[in-house]
C-alpha positions as a printed Julia matrix, in Angstrom:
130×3 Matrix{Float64}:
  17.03  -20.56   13.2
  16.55  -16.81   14.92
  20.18  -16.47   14.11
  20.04  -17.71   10.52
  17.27  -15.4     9.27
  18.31  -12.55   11.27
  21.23  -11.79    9.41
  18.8   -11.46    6.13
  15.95   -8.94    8.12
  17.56   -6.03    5.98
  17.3    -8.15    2.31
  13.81   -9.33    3.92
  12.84   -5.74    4.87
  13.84   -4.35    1.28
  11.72   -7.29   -0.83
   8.51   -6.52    1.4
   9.05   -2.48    0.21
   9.55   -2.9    -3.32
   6.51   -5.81   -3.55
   4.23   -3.98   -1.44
   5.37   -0.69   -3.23
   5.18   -3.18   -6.94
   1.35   -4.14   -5.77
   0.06   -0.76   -4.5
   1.42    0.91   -8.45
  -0.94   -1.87   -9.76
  -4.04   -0.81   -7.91
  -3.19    2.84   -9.4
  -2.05    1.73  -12.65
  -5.66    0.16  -12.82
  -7.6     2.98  -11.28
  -6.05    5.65  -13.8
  -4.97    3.42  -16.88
  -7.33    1.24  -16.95
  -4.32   -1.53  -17.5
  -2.9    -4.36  -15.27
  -6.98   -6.02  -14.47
  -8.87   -3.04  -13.4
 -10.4    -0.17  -15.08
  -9.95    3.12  -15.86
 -11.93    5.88  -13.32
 -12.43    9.26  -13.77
  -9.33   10.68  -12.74
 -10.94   14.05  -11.25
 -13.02   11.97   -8.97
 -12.04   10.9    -5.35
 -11.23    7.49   -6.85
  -9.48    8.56   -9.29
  -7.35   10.83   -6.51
  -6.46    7.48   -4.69
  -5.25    5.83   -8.46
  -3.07    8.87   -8.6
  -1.66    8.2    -5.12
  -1.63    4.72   -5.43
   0.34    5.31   -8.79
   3.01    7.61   -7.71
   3.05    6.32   -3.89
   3.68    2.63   -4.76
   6.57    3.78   -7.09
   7.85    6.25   -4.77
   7.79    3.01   -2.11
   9.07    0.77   -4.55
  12.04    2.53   -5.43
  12.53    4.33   -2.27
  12.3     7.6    -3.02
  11.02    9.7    -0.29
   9.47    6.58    1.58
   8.53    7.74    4.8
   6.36   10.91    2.93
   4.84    8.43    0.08
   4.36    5.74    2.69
   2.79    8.28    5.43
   0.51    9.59    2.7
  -0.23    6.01    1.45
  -1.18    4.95    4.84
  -3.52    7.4     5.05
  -5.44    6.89    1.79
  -5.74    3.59    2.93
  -7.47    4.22    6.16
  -9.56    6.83    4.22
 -10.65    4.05    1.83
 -11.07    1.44    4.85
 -13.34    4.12    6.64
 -15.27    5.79    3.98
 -15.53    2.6     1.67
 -15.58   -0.83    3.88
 -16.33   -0.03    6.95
 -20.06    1.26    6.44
 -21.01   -2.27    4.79
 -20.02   -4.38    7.69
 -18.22   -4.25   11.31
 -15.48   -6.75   10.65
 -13.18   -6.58    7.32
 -13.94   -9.94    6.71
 -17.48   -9.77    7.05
 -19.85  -10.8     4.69
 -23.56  -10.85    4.41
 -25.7   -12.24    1.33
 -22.47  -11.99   -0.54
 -21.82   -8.37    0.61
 -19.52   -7.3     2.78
 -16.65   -4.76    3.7
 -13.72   -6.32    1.95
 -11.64   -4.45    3.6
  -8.37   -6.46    4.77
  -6.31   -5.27    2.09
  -7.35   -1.59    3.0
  -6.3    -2.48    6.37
  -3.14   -4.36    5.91
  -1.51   -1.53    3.47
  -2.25    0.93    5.77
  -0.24   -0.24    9.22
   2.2    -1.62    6.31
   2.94    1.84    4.81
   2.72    3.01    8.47
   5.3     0.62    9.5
   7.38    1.51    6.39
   6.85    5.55    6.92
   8.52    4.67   10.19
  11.09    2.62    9.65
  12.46    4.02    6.78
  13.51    3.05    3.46
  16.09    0.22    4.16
  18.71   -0.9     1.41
  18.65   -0.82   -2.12
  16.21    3.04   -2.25
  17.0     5.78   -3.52
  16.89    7.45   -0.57
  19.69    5.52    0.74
  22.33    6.18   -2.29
């Protein structure tokens, strides 16, 4: 079975990029649009700074186009919005108490994503590879 889906890590690699990059544009497109379930912030606020590089970084991830700098930067914002954000309403990410909580997986899991994608590159079928 090792053998089997081995030979499809680079097809694998390149569909978890362009999703991951596909859901982090949404998150922007929400933050500064206003479109695709979320609303529209104040662009010249900080969250309106992390819809802008949510926007541009999952697109830049998506298509490949200077991963490792949008992913690196990415990566970052997250852990900014895991710190600053989540962490101060609980200890654990999962944590919840009286129906608050930190809610911060997803904060968490995008950032040693687009860490893991700043360092590995952009695989096939980027920009950055043509």
């Amino acid at each position: 079975m090792k053998t089997m889906l081995a030979q499809h890590k680079d097809t694998a690699y390149a569909l978890l990029r362009i999703v991951s990059g596909f859901l982090f544009f949404t998150h922007g497109a929400g933050k500064v649009f206003g479109i695709m379930g979320g609303s529209q912030r104040e662009l010249f606020s900080l969250i309106g700074l992390a819809g802008v590089i949510e926007l541009v970084g999952g697109l830049m991830i998506l298509a490949g186009f200077m991963t490792g700098i949008a992913a690196f930067i990415s990566s970052g914002q997250m852990a900014v919005a895991y710190f600053m954000a989540h962490f101060p309403t609980g200890l654990w990410p999962a944590q919840r108490v009286e129906g608050v909580g930190s809610g911060g997986e997803l904060a968490l899991v995008y950032c040693f994503l687009f860490f893991f994608i700043a360092m590995a590159g952009a695989g096939k079928w980027s920009l950055d590879n043509r």
